[in-house]
Short mmCIF file of C-alpha atoms and ligand atoms in Angstrom, two decimals:
data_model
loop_
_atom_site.label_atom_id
_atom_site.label_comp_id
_atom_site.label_asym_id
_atom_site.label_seq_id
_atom_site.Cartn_x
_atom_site.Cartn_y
_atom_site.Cartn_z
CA UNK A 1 171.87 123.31 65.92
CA UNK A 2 173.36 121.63 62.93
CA UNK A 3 171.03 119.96 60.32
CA UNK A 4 173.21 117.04 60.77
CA UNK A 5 172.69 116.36 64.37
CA UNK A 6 171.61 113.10 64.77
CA UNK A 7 168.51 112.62 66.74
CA UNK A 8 168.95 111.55 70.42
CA UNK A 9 164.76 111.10 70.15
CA UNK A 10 162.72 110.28 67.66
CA UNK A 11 158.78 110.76 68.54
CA UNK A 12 157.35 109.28 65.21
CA UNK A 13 153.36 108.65 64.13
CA UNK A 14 152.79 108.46 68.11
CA UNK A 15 148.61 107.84 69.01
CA UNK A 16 147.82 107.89 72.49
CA UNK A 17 144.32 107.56 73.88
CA UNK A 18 142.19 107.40 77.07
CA UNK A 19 139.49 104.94 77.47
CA UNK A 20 136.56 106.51 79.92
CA UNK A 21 133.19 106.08 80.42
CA UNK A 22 132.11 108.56 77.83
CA UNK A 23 134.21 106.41 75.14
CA UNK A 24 137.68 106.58 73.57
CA UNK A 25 139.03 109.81 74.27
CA UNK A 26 142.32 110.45 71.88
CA UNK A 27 144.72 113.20 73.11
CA UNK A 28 147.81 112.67 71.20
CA UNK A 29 147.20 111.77 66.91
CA UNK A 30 150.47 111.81 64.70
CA UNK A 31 152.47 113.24 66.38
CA UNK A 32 155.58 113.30 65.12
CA UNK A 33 159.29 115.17 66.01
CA UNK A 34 162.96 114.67 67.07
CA UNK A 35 165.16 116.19 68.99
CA UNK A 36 169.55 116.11 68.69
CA UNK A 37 171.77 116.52 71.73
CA UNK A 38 171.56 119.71 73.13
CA UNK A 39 168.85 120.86 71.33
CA UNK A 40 165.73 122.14 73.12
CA UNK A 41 162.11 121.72 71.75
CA UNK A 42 159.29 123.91 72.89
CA UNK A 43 155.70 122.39 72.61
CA UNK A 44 153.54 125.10 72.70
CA UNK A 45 149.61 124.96 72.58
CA UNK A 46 146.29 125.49 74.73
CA UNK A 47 145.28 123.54 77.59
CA UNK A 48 143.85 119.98 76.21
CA UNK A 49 146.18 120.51 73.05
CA UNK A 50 148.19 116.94 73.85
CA UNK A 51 151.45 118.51 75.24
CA UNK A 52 151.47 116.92 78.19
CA UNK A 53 150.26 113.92 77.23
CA UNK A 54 152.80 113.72 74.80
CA UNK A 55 155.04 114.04 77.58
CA UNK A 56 154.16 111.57 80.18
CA UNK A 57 153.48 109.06 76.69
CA UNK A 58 157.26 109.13 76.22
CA UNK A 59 158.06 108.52 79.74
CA UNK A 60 155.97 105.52 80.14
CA UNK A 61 153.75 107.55 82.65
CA UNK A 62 150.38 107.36 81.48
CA UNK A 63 147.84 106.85 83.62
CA UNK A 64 146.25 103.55 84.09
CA UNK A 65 143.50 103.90 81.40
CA UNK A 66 145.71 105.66 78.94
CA UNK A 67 147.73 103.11 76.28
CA UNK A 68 150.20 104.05 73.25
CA UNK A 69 148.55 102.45 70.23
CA UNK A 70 150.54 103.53 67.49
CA UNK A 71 153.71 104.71 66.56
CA UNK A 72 157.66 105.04 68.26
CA UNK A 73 159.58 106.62 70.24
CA UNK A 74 162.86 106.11 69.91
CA UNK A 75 165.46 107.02 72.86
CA UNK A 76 169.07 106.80 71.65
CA UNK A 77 167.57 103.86 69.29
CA UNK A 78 165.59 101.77 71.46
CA UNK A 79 161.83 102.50 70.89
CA UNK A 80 160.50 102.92 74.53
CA UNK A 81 156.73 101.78 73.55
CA UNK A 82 157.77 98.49 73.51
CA UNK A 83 160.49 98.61 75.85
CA UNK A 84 159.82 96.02 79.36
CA UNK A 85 158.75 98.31 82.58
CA UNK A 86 161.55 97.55 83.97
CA UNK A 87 163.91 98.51 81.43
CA UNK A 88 162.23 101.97 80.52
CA UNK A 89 162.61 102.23 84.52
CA UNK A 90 166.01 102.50 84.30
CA UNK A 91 165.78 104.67 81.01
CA UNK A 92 163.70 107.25 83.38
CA UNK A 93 166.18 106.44 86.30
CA UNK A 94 169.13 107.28 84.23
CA UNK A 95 168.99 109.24 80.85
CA UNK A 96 165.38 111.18 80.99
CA UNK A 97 164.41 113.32 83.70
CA UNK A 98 161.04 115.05 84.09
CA UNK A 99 160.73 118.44 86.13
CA UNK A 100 156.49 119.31 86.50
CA UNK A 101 154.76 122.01 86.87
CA UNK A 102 154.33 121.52 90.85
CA UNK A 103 157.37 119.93 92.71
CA UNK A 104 154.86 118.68 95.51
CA UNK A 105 153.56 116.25 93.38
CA UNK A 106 156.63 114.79 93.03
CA UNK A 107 158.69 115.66 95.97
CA UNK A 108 157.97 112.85 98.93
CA UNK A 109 156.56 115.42 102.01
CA UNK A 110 157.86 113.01 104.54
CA UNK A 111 161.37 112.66 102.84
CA UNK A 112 163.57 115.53 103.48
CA UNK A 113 165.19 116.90 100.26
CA UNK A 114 168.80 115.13 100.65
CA UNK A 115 166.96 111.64 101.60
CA UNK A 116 164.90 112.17 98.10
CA UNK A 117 167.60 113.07 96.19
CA UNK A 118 170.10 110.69 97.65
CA UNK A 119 167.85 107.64 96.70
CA UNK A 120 167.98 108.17 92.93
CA UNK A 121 171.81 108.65 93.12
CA UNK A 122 171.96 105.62 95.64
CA UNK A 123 169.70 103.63 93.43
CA UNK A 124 170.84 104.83 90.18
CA UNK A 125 174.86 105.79 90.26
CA UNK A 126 175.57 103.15 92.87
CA UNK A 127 176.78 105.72 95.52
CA UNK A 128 177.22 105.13 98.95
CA UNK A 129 174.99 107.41 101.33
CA UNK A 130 177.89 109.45 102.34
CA UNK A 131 178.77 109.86 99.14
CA UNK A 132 175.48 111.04 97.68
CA UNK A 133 174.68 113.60 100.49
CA UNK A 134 177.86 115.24 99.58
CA UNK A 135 176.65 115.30 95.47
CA UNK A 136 173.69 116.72 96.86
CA UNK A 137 174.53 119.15 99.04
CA UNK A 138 176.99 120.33 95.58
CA UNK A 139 173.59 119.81 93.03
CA UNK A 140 171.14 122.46 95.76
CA UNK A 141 174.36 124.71 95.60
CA UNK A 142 174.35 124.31 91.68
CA UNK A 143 170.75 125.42 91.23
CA UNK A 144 171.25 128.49 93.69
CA UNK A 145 169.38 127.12 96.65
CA UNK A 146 171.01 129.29 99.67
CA UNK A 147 172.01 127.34 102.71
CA UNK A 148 172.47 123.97 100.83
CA UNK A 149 174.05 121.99 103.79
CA UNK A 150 171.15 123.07 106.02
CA UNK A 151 168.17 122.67 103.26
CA UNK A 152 169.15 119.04 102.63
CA UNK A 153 167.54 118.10 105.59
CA UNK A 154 164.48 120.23 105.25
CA UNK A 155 161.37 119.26 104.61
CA UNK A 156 159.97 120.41 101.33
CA UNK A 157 157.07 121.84 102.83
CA UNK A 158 159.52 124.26 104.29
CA UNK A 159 160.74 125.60 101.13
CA UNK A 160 159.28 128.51 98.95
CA UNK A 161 157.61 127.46 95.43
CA UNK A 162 161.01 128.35 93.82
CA UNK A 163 163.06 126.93 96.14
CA UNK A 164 160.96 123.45 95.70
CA UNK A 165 161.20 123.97 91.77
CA UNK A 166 165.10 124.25 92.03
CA UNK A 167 165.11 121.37 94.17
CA UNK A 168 163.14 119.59 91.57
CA UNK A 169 165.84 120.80 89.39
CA UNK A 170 168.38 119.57 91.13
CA UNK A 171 166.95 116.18 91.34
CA UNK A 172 166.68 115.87 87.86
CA UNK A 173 169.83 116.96 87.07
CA UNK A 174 171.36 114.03 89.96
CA UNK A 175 171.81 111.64 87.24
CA UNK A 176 173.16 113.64 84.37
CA UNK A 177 170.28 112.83 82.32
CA UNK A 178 170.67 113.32 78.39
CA UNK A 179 166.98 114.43 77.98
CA UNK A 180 164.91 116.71 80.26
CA UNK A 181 161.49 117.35 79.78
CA UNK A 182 160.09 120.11 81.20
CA UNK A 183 156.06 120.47 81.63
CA UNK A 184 155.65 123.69 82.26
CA UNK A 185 158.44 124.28 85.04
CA UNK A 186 157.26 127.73 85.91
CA UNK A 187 153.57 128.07 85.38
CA UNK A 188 152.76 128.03 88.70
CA UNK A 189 155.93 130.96 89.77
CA UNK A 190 155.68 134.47 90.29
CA UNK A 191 157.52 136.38 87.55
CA UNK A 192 161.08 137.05 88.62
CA UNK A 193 161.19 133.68 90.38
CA UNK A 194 159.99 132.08 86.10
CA UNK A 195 163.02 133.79 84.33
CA UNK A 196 165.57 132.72 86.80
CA UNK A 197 164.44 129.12 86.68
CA UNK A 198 164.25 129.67 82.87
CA UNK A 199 167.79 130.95 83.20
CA UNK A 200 169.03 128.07 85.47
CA UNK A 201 167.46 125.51 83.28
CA UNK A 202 168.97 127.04 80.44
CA UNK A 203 172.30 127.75 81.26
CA UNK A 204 172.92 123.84 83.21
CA UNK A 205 171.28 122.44 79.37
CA UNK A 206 174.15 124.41 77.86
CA UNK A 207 176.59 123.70 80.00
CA UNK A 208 175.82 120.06 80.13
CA UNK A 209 174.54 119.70 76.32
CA UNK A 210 171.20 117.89 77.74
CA UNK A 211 168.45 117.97 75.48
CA UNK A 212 165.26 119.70 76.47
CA UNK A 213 161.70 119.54 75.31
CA UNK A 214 159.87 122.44 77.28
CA UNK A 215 155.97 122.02 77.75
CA UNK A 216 154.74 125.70 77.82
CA UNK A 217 151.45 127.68 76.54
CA UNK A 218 153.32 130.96 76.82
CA UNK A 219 154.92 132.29 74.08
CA UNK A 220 157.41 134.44 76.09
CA UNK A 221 158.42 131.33 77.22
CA UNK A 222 159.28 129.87 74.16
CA UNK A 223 160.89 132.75 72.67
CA UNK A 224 163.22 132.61 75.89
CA UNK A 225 163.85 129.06 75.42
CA UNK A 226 163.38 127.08 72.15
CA UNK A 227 165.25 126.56 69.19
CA UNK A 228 162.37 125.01 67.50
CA UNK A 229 159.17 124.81 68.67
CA UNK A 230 156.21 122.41 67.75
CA UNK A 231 152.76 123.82 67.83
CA UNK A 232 150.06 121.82 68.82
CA UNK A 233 146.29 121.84 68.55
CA UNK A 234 143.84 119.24 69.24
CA UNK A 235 146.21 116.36 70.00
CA UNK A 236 148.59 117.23 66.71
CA UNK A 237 151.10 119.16 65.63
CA UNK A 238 150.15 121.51 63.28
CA UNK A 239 153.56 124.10 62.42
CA UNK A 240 157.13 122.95 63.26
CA UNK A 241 159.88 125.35 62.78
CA UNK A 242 163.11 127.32 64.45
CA UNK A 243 162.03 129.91 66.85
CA UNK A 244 163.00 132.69 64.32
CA UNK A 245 161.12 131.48 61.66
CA UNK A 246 157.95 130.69 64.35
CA UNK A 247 157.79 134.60 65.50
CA UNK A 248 158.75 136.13 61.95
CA UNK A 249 157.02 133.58 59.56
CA UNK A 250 154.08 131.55 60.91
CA UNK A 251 152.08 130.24 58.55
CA UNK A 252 149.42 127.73 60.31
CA UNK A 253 146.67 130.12 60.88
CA UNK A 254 146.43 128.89 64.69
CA UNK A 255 150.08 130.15 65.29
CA UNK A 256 149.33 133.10 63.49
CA UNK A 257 146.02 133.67 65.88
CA UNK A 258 148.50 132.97 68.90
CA UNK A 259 150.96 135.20 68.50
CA UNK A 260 148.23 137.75 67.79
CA UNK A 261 147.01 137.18 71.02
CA UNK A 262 149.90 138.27 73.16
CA UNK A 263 151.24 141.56 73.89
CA UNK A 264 153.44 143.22 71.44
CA UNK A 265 155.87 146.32 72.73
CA UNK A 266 155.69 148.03 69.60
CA UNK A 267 151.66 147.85 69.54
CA UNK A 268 150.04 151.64 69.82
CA UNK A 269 148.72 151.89 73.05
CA UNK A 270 145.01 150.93 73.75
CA UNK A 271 145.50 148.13 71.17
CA UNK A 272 143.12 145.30 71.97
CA UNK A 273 144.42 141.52 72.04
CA UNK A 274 143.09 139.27 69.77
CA UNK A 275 141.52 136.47 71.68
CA UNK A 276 141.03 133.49 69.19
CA UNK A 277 137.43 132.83 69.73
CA UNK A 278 135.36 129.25 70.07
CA UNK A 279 137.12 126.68 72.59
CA UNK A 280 139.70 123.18 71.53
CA UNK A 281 137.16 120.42 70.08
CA UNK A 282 136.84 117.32 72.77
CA UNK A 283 138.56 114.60 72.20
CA UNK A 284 136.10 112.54 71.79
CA UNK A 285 134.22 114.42 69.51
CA UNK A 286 137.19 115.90 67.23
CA UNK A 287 135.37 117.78 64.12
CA UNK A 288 136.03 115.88 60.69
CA UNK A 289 138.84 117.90 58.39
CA UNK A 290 141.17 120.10 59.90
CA UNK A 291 140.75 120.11 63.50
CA UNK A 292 140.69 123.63 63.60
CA UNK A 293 138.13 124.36 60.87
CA UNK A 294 135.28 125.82 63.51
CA UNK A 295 138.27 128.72 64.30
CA UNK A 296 139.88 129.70 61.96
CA UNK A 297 139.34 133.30 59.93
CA UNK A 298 141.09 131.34 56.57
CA UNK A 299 138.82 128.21 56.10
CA UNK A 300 137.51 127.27 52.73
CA UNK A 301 135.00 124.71 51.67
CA UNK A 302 137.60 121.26 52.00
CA UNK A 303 138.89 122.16 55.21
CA UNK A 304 135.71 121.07 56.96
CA UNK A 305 135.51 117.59 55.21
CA UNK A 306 139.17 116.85 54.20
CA UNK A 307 141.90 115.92 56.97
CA UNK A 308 145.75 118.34 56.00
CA UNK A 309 148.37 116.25 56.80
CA UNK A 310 151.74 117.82 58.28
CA UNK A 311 154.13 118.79 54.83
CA UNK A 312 157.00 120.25 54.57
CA UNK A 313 156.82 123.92 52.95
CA UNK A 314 160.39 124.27 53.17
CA UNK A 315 163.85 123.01 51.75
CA UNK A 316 164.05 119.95 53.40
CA UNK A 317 161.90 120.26 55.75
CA UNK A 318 162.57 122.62 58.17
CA UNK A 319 159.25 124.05 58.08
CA UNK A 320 155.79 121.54 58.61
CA UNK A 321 152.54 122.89 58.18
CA UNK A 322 148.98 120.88 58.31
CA UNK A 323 147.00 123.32 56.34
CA UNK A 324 145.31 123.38 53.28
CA UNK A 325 146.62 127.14 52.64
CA UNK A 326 149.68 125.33 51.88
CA UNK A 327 150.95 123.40 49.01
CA UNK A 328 153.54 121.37 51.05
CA UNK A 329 155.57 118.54 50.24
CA UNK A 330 154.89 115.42 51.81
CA UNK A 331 157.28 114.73 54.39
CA UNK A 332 159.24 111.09 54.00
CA UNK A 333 157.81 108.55 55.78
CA UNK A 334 160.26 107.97 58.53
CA UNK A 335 161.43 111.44 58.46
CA UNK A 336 157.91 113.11 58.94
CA UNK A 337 159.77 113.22 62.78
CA UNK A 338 162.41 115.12 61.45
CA UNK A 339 162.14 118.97 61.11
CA UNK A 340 165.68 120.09 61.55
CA UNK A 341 166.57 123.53 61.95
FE1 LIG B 401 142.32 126.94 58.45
FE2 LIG B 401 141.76 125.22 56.52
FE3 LIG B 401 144.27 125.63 57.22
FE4 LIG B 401 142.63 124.34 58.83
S1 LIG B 401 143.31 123.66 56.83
S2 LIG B 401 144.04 125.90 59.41
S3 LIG B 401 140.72 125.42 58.48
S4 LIG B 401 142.87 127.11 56.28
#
């Protein structure tokens, strides 16, 4: 992806945060990132890390006691925080899709599959019904459902988890959004059935140029699918970088604890996994300093009392750390979003 790309999204200084009865609970702080045409962005990090959050806070989809109270996000430059509901419904409706982790929570069970797909299109692309059954009977075909002019009008209970995922697929794909984002597509998938989706998601992205960010705590995942990645921990981003730089040079000491915790081919046999040990602060109690002080094997005396911001410890910065290990440049202002590869 070229350094000169310019950014379809911009995610900059965003703060999102839960009120509940325990008190202000604050899952996303700073985050910052972008993301050109065609480009796809892993987040990667532990349950309770902000990924998701970060997510549905860019759709508009937060739940009721969740609000965005600081920062932008801007789509093909409108910022969507303070963007009318009904305007950012037709943003959703048109240019960013969202695939989950489990179809059935967003596939209608009393809508069969070409009724729910044909509504978007209908709704969206101003097609007649005729019209859209045929697109969708051509969009199951696309994503390799078999059968695609009987399974339109099936029920989605009668599909296979797979099946329902490329359905899911194919419904996001019905109005050739520019952005997908992808929260954790194949989590819930038995192995074979995760790398063709992978496969399918990748291959229609490059075919199409649509921009992904990919939701994912596995590492395999993101090696199969990013171009840069974003780690986060605790609600922020910690290390932002290409994919080859991620596996070959990490530098935040959570990454580094990470990737030492998955399986490595070359490892002798008998080789035990490094489990990183202690559990993600809550958020609403996150420790003062680095977030990750109570963890990690590297911290000195300042890390429990002063805050790292995310700097740049490379040429322009295509690499972002927020460690005190490193002696980073601040990133610009505006730019802090903008780790290109
Ligand atoms: Fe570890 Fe300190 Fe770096 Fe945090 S700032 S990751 S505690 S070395």
């Amino acid at each position: 992806m070229s350094t000169d790309a310019p950014a379809l999204l911009r995610v900059d200084n965003l703060k999102t945060e839960f009120s509940t009865d325990e008190g202000t609970a604050t899952a996303v702080d700073e985050v910052s990132f972008s993301l050109a045409a065609g480009e796809t962005l892993c987040l990667v990090g532990e349950s309770g890390s902000g990924k998701s959050v970060t997510a549905l806070s860019i759709m508009g989809l937060l739940a009721d006691n969740g609000r965005i109270t600081q920062g932008q996000v801007v789509f093909e430059g409108q910022d969507l925080v303070t963007l009318p509901e009904s305007r950012l419904r037709t943003v959703r409706g048109n240019s960013i899709a969202m695939i989950f982790q489990e179809p059935m929570t967003s596939l209608n069970p009393v809508l069969t599959i070409g009724d729910q797909l044909s509504e978007t299109m209908i709704l969206h692309l101003g097609l007649t019904r005729k019209q859209a059954r045929a697109r969708v009977v051509d969009l199951l075909q696309k994503v390799g459902i078999p059968r695609a002019r009987d399974v339109v009008d099936d029920y989605p209970h009668r599909l296979s988890g797979g099946m329902r995922q490329r359905a899911m697929i194919a419904m996001a794909l019905s109005c050739e959004p520019r952005l997908i984002i992808a929260d954790e597509p194949t989590t819930a998938l038995d192995v074979t059935i995760q790398a063709q989706i992978l496969k399918l998601l990748r291959d229609l992205s490059d075919e199409a140029g649509t921009a992904m960010i990919f939701i994912t705590h596995d590492l395999g995942v993101v090696a199969e699918m990013a171009d840069r990645v974003a780690v986060m921990y605790a609600g922020q981003v910690v290390e932002q970088t290409d994919v080859y730089t991620l596996f070959d040079e990490p530098e935040h000491p959570y990454t580094t604890a990470l990737l030492r915790s998955i399986p490595h081919l070359t490892a002798p046999a008998g080789d035990r996994l490094a489990a990183i040990p202690g559990s993600v602060p809550s958020l609403l109690q996150m420790p003062a300093g680095c977030r990750f002080h109570e963890r990690c094997p590297q911290a000195m005396d300042r890390c429990a009392g002063e805050r790292p911001e995310l700097l740049s410890t490379a040429g322009q910065g295509a690499h972002a750390v927020r460690c005190w290990l490193y002696d980073g440049a601040p990133l610009p202002k505006t730019a802090a979003a903008v780790v290109p590869a």
